[in-house]
Amino acid sequence: MIRTTHVFKQYADREVIRDLDLHIEQGECVGLLGENGAGKTTTLRMLACLLLPSAGSIRVNGVDAEEHPEQVRAELGYLPDTPPLYDEMSVGEYLRFAGKLRGMDAARLKRRLPEVLDQTGLEDVAEQRISTLSHGYRQRVGIAQAVVHEPAILILDEPINGLDPVQIVEMREMIRRLRGAHTILLSTHILTEIEQTCDRILMLHDGRIAAEGTEQELSSRLGGRGFVRVEVRGGDEARAKALALAEGLGFSAHGAHAQTGALDLEGDAAGHPALARALIEAGLELARLEPRSSDLEEIFLQVSRGDPPVEAPESATDAKEVSS
Ligand code: ADP
């Protein structure tokens, strides 16, 4: 459905996207995960034909985006990081306007509008001016304008950014409802969002895809290793002693937490009780021994720290094009 081949993007003399090869199949919901500045918005803007790559090609449904941008845009719905809303219009007026911009005639708009209002939970505010809406509702209007023309592909740039927890749950449910009708690519820097919404994850770091796969595939690349955060009281000396004991039990250090100085360790998860016992028996004051919340988080941290990307399992490589 979407395929990019060796895509690069340069701003002035700075390269922000490097050799991006990605493919998205019809019906997938794919999450683009990366810290701020990783290149998510740039990638999505290129896919939405709003920005030209400096090199490489983008094909949507087999159509080259550079050669036929209008054709590609007709297949796409795009929610930018700041939705392009007109405050003085009512929700209904704005959606009719957005539909007309995409070439919808009056009859099609009349049929489609109630559907869109229903899909995005906007029926009750259809007559309301956009300026009076809360951030959560404005975001729904942003989604509604992206889907009004029933595009095959939906590209959502940080759809949950700035939403409160209740609004996040509502947005998540809306995205789930939209999945049947559209292939979806969404970006976020929030890991739990991706875990709960997407089939497949692309981790972007410094303009490159640093890891990709389903949550299960990515987790399995860690080979069942466990990650644990250990905090001992008593400053550097106590920390050094704790680290030596942990290393003696087969754990390896993965850095220290910036604020608390807690040690991030990697090793066999089954060894956590033995580690706790060893620290206490050595007279250390153990404040915390906490298995890390998710393997995916660990991969994300590795990627964000710029550690070498985890190897793709053999089964995942066949979908990738081999460059000659
Ligand atoms: P993300 O969406 O992951 O936060 P962006 O794609 O917005 O990342 O930005 C990637 C990098 O490109 C950042 O370092 C950003 O500062 C830079 N950048 C983005 N837009 C421009 C621009 N128009 N001109 C110059 N640099 C830009």
mmCIF file of C-alpha atoms and ligand atoms in Angstrom:
data_model
loop_
_atom_site.group_PDB
_atom_site.id
_atom_site.type_symbol
_atom_site.label_atom_id
_atom_site.label_comp_id
_atom_site.label_asym_id
_atom_site.label_seq_id
_atom_site.Cartn_x
_atom_site.Cartn_y
_atom_site.Cartn_z
ATOM 1 C CA MET A 1 0.000 0.000 0.000
ATOM 2 C CA ILE A 2 2.838 2.346 0.913
ATOM 3 C CA ARG A 3 6.438 1.667 -0.030
ATOM 4 C CA THR A 4 9.389 3.966 0.303
ATOM 5 C CA THR A 5 12.736 3.111 -1.231
ATOM 6 C CA HIS A 6 15.986 4.728 -0.117
ATOM 7 C CA VAL A 7 14.271 7.948 0.930
ATOM 8 C CA PHE A 8 16.459 10.765 2.237
ATOM 9 C CA LYS A 9 15.443 14.243 3.383
ATOM 10 C CA GLN A 10 17.760 17.121 3.926
ATOM 11 C CA TYR A 11 16.910 20.527 5.442
ATOM 12 C CA ALA A 12 19.597 22.991 4.295
ATOM 13 C CA ASP A 13 22.716 20.849 4.768
ATOM 14 C CA ARG A 14 21.257 18.733 7.551
ATOM 15 C CA GLU A 15 20.124 15.221 6.766
ATOM 16 C CA VAL A 16 17.123 14.352 8.932
ATOM 17 C CA ILE A 17 15.848 11.236 7.132
ATOM 18 C CA ARG A 18 18.385 8.664 6.028
ATOM 19 C CA ASP A 19 17.755 5.762 3.723
ATOM 20 C CA LEU A 20 14.191 5.136 4.783
ATOM 21 C CA ASP A 21 12.804 1.863 3.413
ATOM 22 C CA LEU A 22 9.372 1.145 4.736
ATOM 23 C CA HIS A 23 6.402 -0.841 3.536
ATOM 24 C CA ILE A 24 2.878 -0.844 4.834
ATOM 25 C CA GLU A 25 0.377 -3.450 3.737
ATOM 26 C CA GLN A 26 -3.292 -2.872 3.112
ATOM 27 C CA GLY A 27 -5.370 -2.983 6.300
ATOM 28 C CA GLU A 28 -2.433 -2.662 8.681
ATOM 29 C CA CYS A 29 -2.304 -0.203 11.537
ATOM 30 C CA VAL A 30 1.358 0.742 11.859
ATOM 31 C CA GLY A 31 2.872 2.928 14.543
ATOM 32 C CA LEU A 32 5.863 5.150 13.926
ATOM 33 C CA LEU A 33 7.574 5.529 17.264
ATOM 34 C CA GLY A 34 10.422 7.895 18.004
ATOM 35 C CA GLU A 35 11.560 10.596 20.378
ATOM 36 C CA ASN A 36 11.051 14.262 19.498
ATOM 37 C CA GLY A 37 13.215 15.211 16.547
ATOM 38 C CA ALA A 38 13.546 11.598 15.306
ATOM 39 C CA GLY A 39 11.963 12.553 11.978
ATOM 40 C CA LYS A 40 8.369 11.336 12.366
ATOM 41 C CA THR A 41 6.639 14.480 11.106
ATOM 42 C CA THR A 42 9.068 14.799 8.202
ATOM 43 C CA THR A 43 8.373 11.179 7.213
ATOM 44 C CA LEU A 44 4.613 11.591 7.419
ATOM 45 C CA ARG A 45 4.660 14.876 5.488
ATOM 46 C CA MET A 46 6.625 13.194 2.702
ATOM 47 C CA LEU A 47 4.145 10.298 2.596
ATOM 48 C CA ALA A 48 1.280 12.803 2.502
ATOM 49 C CA CYS A 49 2.925 14.502 -0.523
ATOM 50 C CA LEU A 50 3.373 17.762 1.377
ATOM 51 C CA LEU A 51 7.132 17.559 1.266
ATOM 52 C CA LEU A 52 9.380 16.173 -1.410
ATOM 53 C CA PRO A 53 12.152 13.749 -0.478
ATOM 54 C CA SER A 54 15.682 14.903 -1.329
ATOM 55 C CA ALA A 55 16.266 11.443 -2.802
ATOM 56 C CA GLY A 56 14.494 8.122 -3.117
ATOM 57 C CA SER A 57 10.980 7.178 -4.117
ATOM 58 C CA ILE A 58 7.601 6.874 -2.453
ATOM 59 C CA ARG A 59 4.867 4.757 -4.003
ATOM 60 C CA VAL A 60 1.317 4.629 -2.745
ATOM 61 C CA ASN A 61 -0.829 1.873 -4.212
ATOM 62 C CA GLY A 62 1.797 1.512 -6.930
ATOM 63 C CA VAL A 63 1.626 5.213 -7.878
ATOM 64 C CA ASP A 64 4.774 7.335 -7.662
ATOM 65 C CA ALA A 65 4.132 10.222 -5.241
ATOM 66 C CA GLU A 66 6.493 12.622 -6.982
ATOM 67 C CA GLU A 67 5.085 11.988 -10.466
ATOM 68 C CA HIS A 68 1.381 11.924 -9.534
ATOM 69 C CA PRO A 69 0.954 13.737 -6.200
ATOM 70 C CA GLU A 70 -2.723 14.592 -6.842
ATOM 71 C CA GLN A 71 -3.570 10.940 -7.443
ATOM 72 C CA VAL A 72 -1.736 9.921 -4.287
ATOM 73 C CA ARG A 73 -3.305 12.688 -2.180
ATOM 74 C CA ALA A 74 -6.776 11.474 -3.196
ATOM 75 C CA GLU A 75 -5.972 8.128 -1.522
ATOM 76 C CA LEU A 76 -4.811 9.740 1.691
ATOM 77 C CA GLY A 77 -6.311 11.379 4.735
ATOM 78 C CA TYR A 78 -3.836 13.329 6.844
ATOM 79 C CA LEU A 79 -4.045 14.677 10.367
ATOM 80 C CA PRO A 80 -1.099 17.057 10.866
ATOM 81 C CA ASP A 81 0.368 17.656 14.328
ATOM 82 C CA THR A 82 -1.699 20.866 14.436
ATOM 83 C CA PRO A 83 -5.057 20.267 12.723
ATOM 84 C CA PRO A 84 -5.905 22.896 10.101
ATOM 85 C CA LEU A 85 -9.177 24.112 11.635
ATOM 86 C CA TYR A 86 -11.140 27.287 10.937
ATOM 87 C CA ASP A 87 -12.371 28.564 14.290
ATOM 88 C CA GLU A 88 -15.181 30.696 12.921
ATOM 89 C CA MET A 89 -16.854 27.774 11.095
ATOM 90 C CA SER A 90 -19.220 25.268 12.664
ATOM 91 C CA VAL A 91 -18.092 21.628 12.664
ATOM 92 C CA GLY A 92 -20.572 20.753 9.893
ATOM 93 C CA GLU A 93 -19.573 23.737 7.728
ATOM 94 C CA TYR A 94 -15.925 22.917 8.123
ATOM 95 C CA LEU A 95 -16.356 19.266 7.181
ATOM 96 C CA ARG A 96 -18.387 20.229 4.093
ATOM 97 C CA PHE A 97 -15.594 22.658 3.210
ATOM 98 C CA ALA A 98 -12.936 19.963 3.713
ATOM 99 C CA GLY A 99 -14.967 17.526 1.560
ATOM 100 C CA LYS A 100 -15.364 20.064 -1.260
ATOM 101 C CA LEU A 101 -11.631 20.732 -1.205
ATOM 102 C CA ARG A 102 -11.187 17.032 -1.872
ATOM 103 C CA GLY A 103 -13.534 17.093 -4.795
ATOM 104 C CA MET A 104 -16.674 15.659 -3.180
ATOM 105 C CA ASP A 105 -19.950 16.739 -4.797
ATOM 106 C CA ALA A 106 -23.028 17.860 -2.843
ATOM 107 C CA ALA A 107 -24.828 14.512 -3.045
ATOM 108 C CA ARG A 108 -21.823 12.538 -1.809
ATOM 109 C CA LEU A 109 -21.229 15.047 0.990
ATOM 110 C CA LYS A 110 -24.855 14.811 2.083
ATOM 111 C CA ARG A 111 -24.579 11.043 2.359
ATOM 112 C CA ARG A 112 -21.151 11.063 3.939
ATOM 113 C CA LEU A 113 -21.469 13.807 6.551
ATOM 114 C CA PRO A 114 -23.762 11.980 9.025
ATOM 115 C CA GLU A 115 -21.479 8.931 8.746
ATOM 116 C CA VAL A 116 -18.363 10.943 9.554
ATOM 117 C CA LEU A 117 -20.046 12.722 12.470
ATOM 118 C CA ASP A 118 -21.050 9.308 13.812
ATOM 119 C CA GLN A 119 -17.594 7.727 13.285
ATOM 120 C CA THR A 120 -15.879 10.559 15.136
ATOM 121 C CA GLY A 121 -18.535 11.145 17.830
ATOM 122 C CA LEU A 122 -19.271 14.687 16.691
ATOM 123 C CA GLU A 123 -23.069 14.532 16.121
ATOM 124 C CA ASP A 124 -23.853 16.605 19.199
ATOM 125 C CA VAL A 125 -21.515 19.447 18.225
ATOM 126 C CA ALA A 126 -22.176 19.529 14.466
ATOM 127 C CA GLU A 127 -23.697 23.025 14.665
ATOM 128 C CA GLN A 128 -21.161 24.342 17.179
ATOM 129 C CA ARG A 129 -18.426 26.788 16.222
ATOM 130 C CA ILE A 130 -14.997 25.171 16.250
ATOM 131 C CA SER A 131 -13.623 27.979 18.478
ATOM 132 C CA THR A 132 -15.872 26.767 21.319
ATOM 133 C CA LEU A 133 -14.619 23.146 21.274
ATOM 134 C CA SER A 134 -12.267 21.523 23.785
ATOM 135 C CA HIS A 135 -8.888 20.224 22.605
ATOM 136 C CA GLY A 136 -10.227 16.656 22.506
ATOM 137 C CA TYR A 137 -13.136 17.635 20.268
ATOM 138 C CA ARG A 138 -10.892 19.745 18.029
ATOM 139 C CA GLN A 139 -8.732 16.663 17.564
ATOM 140 C CA ARG A 140 -11.830 14.667 16.590
ATOM 141 C CA VAL A 141 -12.666 17.325 13.995
ATOM 142 C CA GLY A 142 -9.085 16.956 12.744
ATOM 143 C CA ILE A 143 -9.677 13.204 12.284
ATOM 144 C CA ALA A 144 -13.088 13.848 10.685
ATOM 145 C CA GLN A 145 -11.562 16.146 8.037
ATOM 146 C CA ALA A 146 -8.961 13.456 7.310
ATOM 147 C CA VAL A 147 -11.541 10.716 6.706
ATOM 148 C CA VAL A 148 -14.361 12.717 5.106
ATOM 149 C CA HIS A 149 -13.452 11.650 1.559
ATOM 150 C CA GLU A 150 -13.109 7.980 2.586
ATOM 151 C CA PRO A 151 -9.410 7.654 1.820
ATOM 152 C CA ALA A 152 -7.832 4.217 1.715
ATOM 153 C CA ILE A 153 -4.949 5.388 3.904
ATOM 154 C CA LEU A 154 -5.007 7.464 7.037
ATOM 155 C CA ILE A 155 -1.867 9.223 8.249
ATOM 156 C CA LEU A 156 -2.113 10.601 11.783
ATOM 157 C CA ASP A 157 0.672 12.728 13.250
ATOM 158 C CA GLU A 158 0.689 12.404 17.045
ATOM 159 C CA PRO A 159 -3.105 12.014 17.306
ATOM 160 C CA ILE A 160 -3.085 11.793 21.092
ATOM 161 C CA ASN A 161 -0.696 14.658 21.743
ATOM 162 C CA GLY A 162 -2.005 17.018 24.412
ATOM 163 C CA LEU A 163 -5.076 14.907 25.214
ATOM 164 C CA ASP A 164 -6.068 14.104 28.789
ATOM 165 C CA PRO A 165 -6.363 10.436 29.880
ATOM 166 C CA VAL A 166 -10.104 10.225 29.150
ATOM 167 C CA GLN A 167 -9.655 11.811 25.737
ATOM 168 C CA ILE A 168 -6.771 9.407 25.015
ATOM 169 C CA VAL A 169 -9.034 6.419 25.641
ATOM 170 C CA GLU A 170 -11.717 7.947 23.387
ATOM 171 C CA MET A 171 -9.190 8.652 20.632
ATOM 172 C CA ARG A 172 -7.839 5.115 20.881
ATOM 173 C CA GLU A 173 -11.340 3.708 20.476
ATOM 174 C CA MET A 174 -11.969 5.960 17.510
ATOM 175 C CA ILE A 175 -8.764 4.775 15.819
ATOM 176 C CA ARG A 176 -9.812 1.168 16.459
ATOM 177 C CA ARG A 177 -13.183 1.882 14.822
ATOM 178 C CA LEU A 178 -11.457 3.437 11.799
ATOM 179 C CA ARG A 179 -9.111 0.508 11.344
ATOM 180 C CA GLY A 180 -11.582 -1.602 9.400
ATOM 181 C CA ALA A 181 -12.073 1.086 6.778
ATOM 182 C CA HIS A 182 -8.519 2.422 6.390
ATOM 183 C CA THR A 183 -4.886 1.412 6.391
ATOM 184 C CA ILE A 184 -3.451 3.537 9.200
ATOM 185 C CA LEU A 185 -0.013 4.946 9.885
ATOM 186 C CA LEU A 186 0.220 6.964 13.072
ATOM 187 C CA SER A 187 3.124 8.543 14.872
ATOM 188 C CA THR A 188 3.676 8.930 18.561
ATOM 189 C CA HIS A 189 6.467 9.326 21.079
ATOM 190 C CA ILE A 190 4.339 7.517 23.670
ATOM 191 C CA LEU A 191 5.127 3.843 23.857
ATOM 192 C CA THR A 192 1.948 2.589 25.512
ATOM 193 C CA GLU A 193 -0.060 4.142 22.721
ATOM 194 C CA ILE A 194 1.645 2.031 20.128
ATOM 195 C CA GLU A 195 1.336 -1.136 22.164
ATOM 196 C CA GLN A 196 -2.395 -0.655 22.520
ATOM 197 C CA THR A 197 -3.311 0.559 19.045
ATOM 198 C CA CYS A 198 -0.979 -0.807 16.390
ATOM 199 C CA ASP A 199 -0.297 -4.179 14.712
ATOM 200 C CA ARG A 200 3.273 -3.324 13.873
ATOM 201 C CA ILE A 201 5.858 -0.873 15.085
ATOM 202 C CA LEU A 202 8.540 1.093 13.292
ATOM 203 C CA MET A 203 11.048 2.655 15.654
ATOM 204 C CA LEU A 204 12.610 5.721 14.159
ATOM 205 C CA HIS A 205 15.835 7.077 15.591
ATOM 206 C CA ASP A 206 17.811 9.943 14.179
ATOM 207 C CA GLY A 207 16.118 9.658 10.801
ATOM 208 C CA ARG A 208 16.539 5.896 10.423
ATOM 209 C CA ILE A 209 14.331 2.882 11.079
ATOM 210 C CA ALA A 210 16.247 1.401 13.991
ATOM 211 C CA ALA A 211 13.912 -1.528 14.683
ATOM 212 C CA GLU A 212 10.653 -2.838 13.313
ATOM 213 C CA GLY A 213 8.211 -5.661 13.822
ATOM 214 C CA THR A 214 5.222 -6.677 15.864
ATOM 215 C CA GLU A 215 5.444 -6.131 19.597
ATOM 216 C CA GLN A 216 6.072 -9.869 19.990
ATOM 217 C CA GLU A 217 8.818 -9.937 17.353
ATOM 218 C CA LEU A 218 10.571 -6.960 18.877
ATOM 219 C CA SER A 219 10.341 -8.421 22.361
ATOM 220 C CA SER A 220 11.647 -11.804 21.217
ATOM 221 C CA ARG A 221 14.777 -10.121 19.889
ATOM 222 C CA LEU A 222 15.760 -9.482 23.480
ATOM 223 C CA GLY A 223 16.012 -13.266 23.820
ATOM 224 C CA GLY A 224 14.038 -13.505 27.061
ATOM 225 C CA ARG A 225 16.470 -11.328 28.946
ATOM 226 C CA GLY A 226 15.064 -9.433 31.884
ATOM 227 C CA PHE A 227 15.619 -5.807 32.762
ATOM 228 C CA VAL A 228 15.576 -4.523 36.276
ATOM 229 C CA ARG A 229 16.132 -1.181 37.951
ATOM 230 C CA VAL A 230 17.951 -1.363 41.299
ATOM 231 C CA GLU A 231 18.304 1.513 43.721
ATOM 232 C CA VAL A 232 20.507 1.295 46.786
ATOM 233 C CA ARG A 233 21.024 4.034 49.363
ATOM 234 C CA GLY A 234 24.553 5.173 50.270
ATOM 235 C CA GLY A 235 25.881 6.965 47.225
ATOM 236 C CA ASP A 236 28.545 5.945 44.718
ATOM 237 C CA GLU A 237 30.306 3.503 46.988
ATOM 238 C CA ALA A 238 27.126 1.538 47.684
ATOM 239 C CA ARG A 239 26.236 1.616 44.002
ATOM 240 C CA ALA A 240 29.638 0.269 42.996
ATOM 241 C CA LYS A 241 29.301 -2.534 45.536
ATOM 242 C CA ALA A 242 25.804 -3.364 44.268
ATOM 243 C CA LEU A 243 27.016 -3.413 40.685
ATOM 244 C CA ALA A 244 29.897 -5.740 41.531
ATOM 245 C CA LEU A 245 27.507 -8.125 43.296
ATOM 246 C CA ALA A 246 25.063 -7.983 40.376
ATOM 247 C CA GLU A 247 27.830 -8.668 37.881
ATOM 248 C CA GLY A 248 28.887 -11.623 40.008
ATOM 249 C CA LEU A 249 25.379 -13.006 39.483
ATOM 250 C CA GLY A 250 25.529 -12.570 35.714
ATOM 251 C CA PHE A 251 23.854 -9.184 35.357
ATOM 252 C CA SER A 252 25.339 -6.460 33.225
ATOM 253 C CA ALA A 253 24.999 -2.723 33.668
ATOM 254 C CA HIS A 254 22.871 -0.744 31.249
ATOM 255 C CA GLY A 255 23.436 2.725 32.652
ATOM 256 C CA ALA A 256 22.102 4.632 35.627
ATOM 257 C CA HIS A 257 18.915 6.607 36.057
ATOM 258 C CA ALA A 258 19.747 10.301 35.737
ATOM 259 C CA GLN A 259 17.888 11.612 38.787
ATOM 260 C CA THR A 260 18.090 8.795 41.334
ATOM 261 C CA GLY A 261 21.333 7.109 40.265
ATOM 262 C CA ALA A 262 19.416 3.809 40.218
ATOM 263 C CA LEU A 263 21.215 1.083 38.273
ATOM 264 C CA ASP A 264 19.619 -0.354 35.161
ATOM 265 C CA LEU A 265 20.679 -3.974 34.893
ATOM 266 C CA GLU A 266 20.114 -6.661 32.344
ATOM 267 C CA GLY A 267 20.117 -10.369 33.067
ATOM 268 C CA ASP A 268 18.047 -13.458 33.643
ATOM 269 C CA ALA A 269 14.712 -12.361 35.125
ATOM 270 C CA ALA A 270 14.680 -15.545 37.214
ATOM 271 C CA GLY A 271 17.733 -14.181 39.012
ATOM 272 C CA HIS A 272 15.964 -11.180 40.546
ATOM 273 C CA PRO A 273 15.251 -12.813 43.971
ATOM 274 C CA ALA A 274 18.884 -13.964 44.232
ATOM 275 C CA LEU A 275 20.026 -10.443 43.399
ATOM 276 C CA ALA A 276 17.809 -8.899 46.090
ATOM 277 C CA ARG A 277 19.074 -11.429 48.639
ATOM 278 C CA ALA A 278 22.726 -10.806 47.750
ATOM 279 C CA LEU A 279 22.368 -7.036 48.086
ATOM 280 C CA ILE A 280 20.655 -7.253 51.462
ATOM 281 C CA GLU A 281 23.055 -9.893 52.803
ATOM 282 C CA ALA A 282 25.942 -7.601 51.806
ATOM 283 C CA GLY A 283 24.470 -4.968 54.136
ATOM 284 C CA LEU A 284 23.261 -2.652 51.396
ATOM 285 C CA GLU A 285 20.084 -0.670 51.925
ATOM 286 C CA LEU A 286 17.911 -1.719 49.006
ATOM 287 C CA ALA A 287 15.357 0.992 48.227
ATOM 288 C CA ARG A 288 13.979 -0.529 45.046
ATOM 289 C CA LEU A 289 14.308 -3.568 42.811
ATOM 290 C CA GLU A 290 11.859 -3.207 40.001
ATOM 291 C CA PRO A 291 11.525 -5.271 36.838
ATOM 292 C CA ARG A 292 11.194 -2.879 33.927
ATOM 293 C CA SER A 293 7.686 -2.467 32.628
ATOM 294 C CA SER A 294 8.071 -3.768 29.116
ATOM 295 C CA ASP A 295 10.588 -5.286 26.780
ATOM 296 C CA LEU A 296 9.425 -2.879 24.163
ATOM 297 C CA GLU A 297 10.374 -0.022 26.412
ATOM 298 C CA GLU A 298 13.849 -1.479 26.701
ATOM 299 C CA ILE A 299 14.192 -1.714 22.930
ATOM 300 C CA PHE A 300 12.969 1.853 22.639
ATOM 301 C CA LEU A 301 15.518 2.969 25.227
ATOM 302 C CA GLN A 302 18.304 1.121 23.412
ATOM 303 C CA VAL A 303 17.267 2.739 20.167
ATOM 304 C CA SER A 304 16.975 6.186 21.773
ATOM 305 C CA ARG A 305 20.398 5.841 23.352
ATOM 306 C CA GLY A 306 21.792 4.997 19.936
ATOM 307 C CA ASP A 307 22.833 1.454 20.907
ATOM 308 C CA PRO A 308 23.303 -0.807 17.899
ATOM 309 C CA PRO A 309 19.881 -1.713 16.527
ATOM 310 C CA VAL A 310 18.637 -5.155 17.481
ATOM 311 C CA GLU A 311 18.958 -7.699 14.715
ATOM 312 C CA ALA A 312 15.851 -8.503 12.725
ATOM 313 C CA PRO A 313 14.827 -12.161 13.063
ATOM 314 C CA GLU A 314 15.279 -14.128 9.875
ATOM 315 C CA SER A 315 11.535 -14.440 9.316
ATOM 316 C CA ALA A 316 11.165 -10.653 9.148
ATOM 317 C CA THR A 317 13.841 -10.065 6.556
ATOM 318 C CA ASP A 318 12.099 -11.611 3.582
ATOM 319 C CA ALA A 319 9.659 -8.709 3.327
ATOM 320 C CA LYS A 320 12.505 -6.245 2.904
ATOM 321 C CA GLU A 321 13.894 -5.366 -0.448
ATOM 322 C CA VAL A 322 17.482 -6.337 -0.907
ATOM 323 C CA SER A 323 19.520 -3.509 -2.340
ATOM 324 C CA SER A 324 22.008 -4.473 -4.969
HETATM 325 P P1 ADP B 1 9.631 14.467 15.014
HETATM 326 O O1 ADP B 1 8.303 14.573 14.335
HETATM 327 O O2 ADP B 1 10.065 13.033 15.201
HETATM 328 O O3 ADP B 1 9.701 15.238 16.285
HETATM 329 P P2 ADP B 1 10.614 16.115 12.835
HETATM 330 O O4 ADP B 1 10.389 15.380 11.575
HETATM 331 O O5 ADP B 1 9.660 17.205 13.192
HETATM 332 O O6 ADP B 1 10.743 15.064 14.035
HETATM 333 O O7 ADP B 1 12.067 16.754 12.798
HETATM 334 C C1 ADP B 1 13.242 16.009 12.502
HETATM 335 C C2 ADP B 1 14.414 16.955 12.560
HETATM 336 O O8 ADP B 1 14.322 17.875 11.481
HETATM 337 C C3 ADP B 1 14.467 17.789 13.825
HETATM 338 O O9 ADP B 1 15.801 17.897 14.215
HETATM 339 C C4 ADP B 1 13.927 19.135 13.398
HETATM 340 O O10 ADP B 1 14.505 20.154 14.154
HETATM 341 C C5 ADP B 1 14.364 19.213 11.944
HETATM 342 N N1 ADP B 1 13.406 19.994 11.121
HETATM 343 C C6 ADP B 1 12.087 19.752 10.986
HETATM 344 N N2 ADP B 1 11.516 20.622 10.121
HETATM 345 C C7 ADP B 1 12.521 21.430 9.680
HETATM 346 C C8 ADP B 1 12.581 22.530 8.753
HETATM 347 N N3 ADP B 1 11.508 22.965 8.094
HETATM 348 N N4 ADP B 1 13.802 23.104 8.559
HETATM 349 C C9 ADP B 1 14.897 22.655 9.204
HETATM 350 N N5 ADP B 1 14.914 21.633 10.071
HETATM 351 C C10 ADP B 1 13.731 21.014 10.327
#
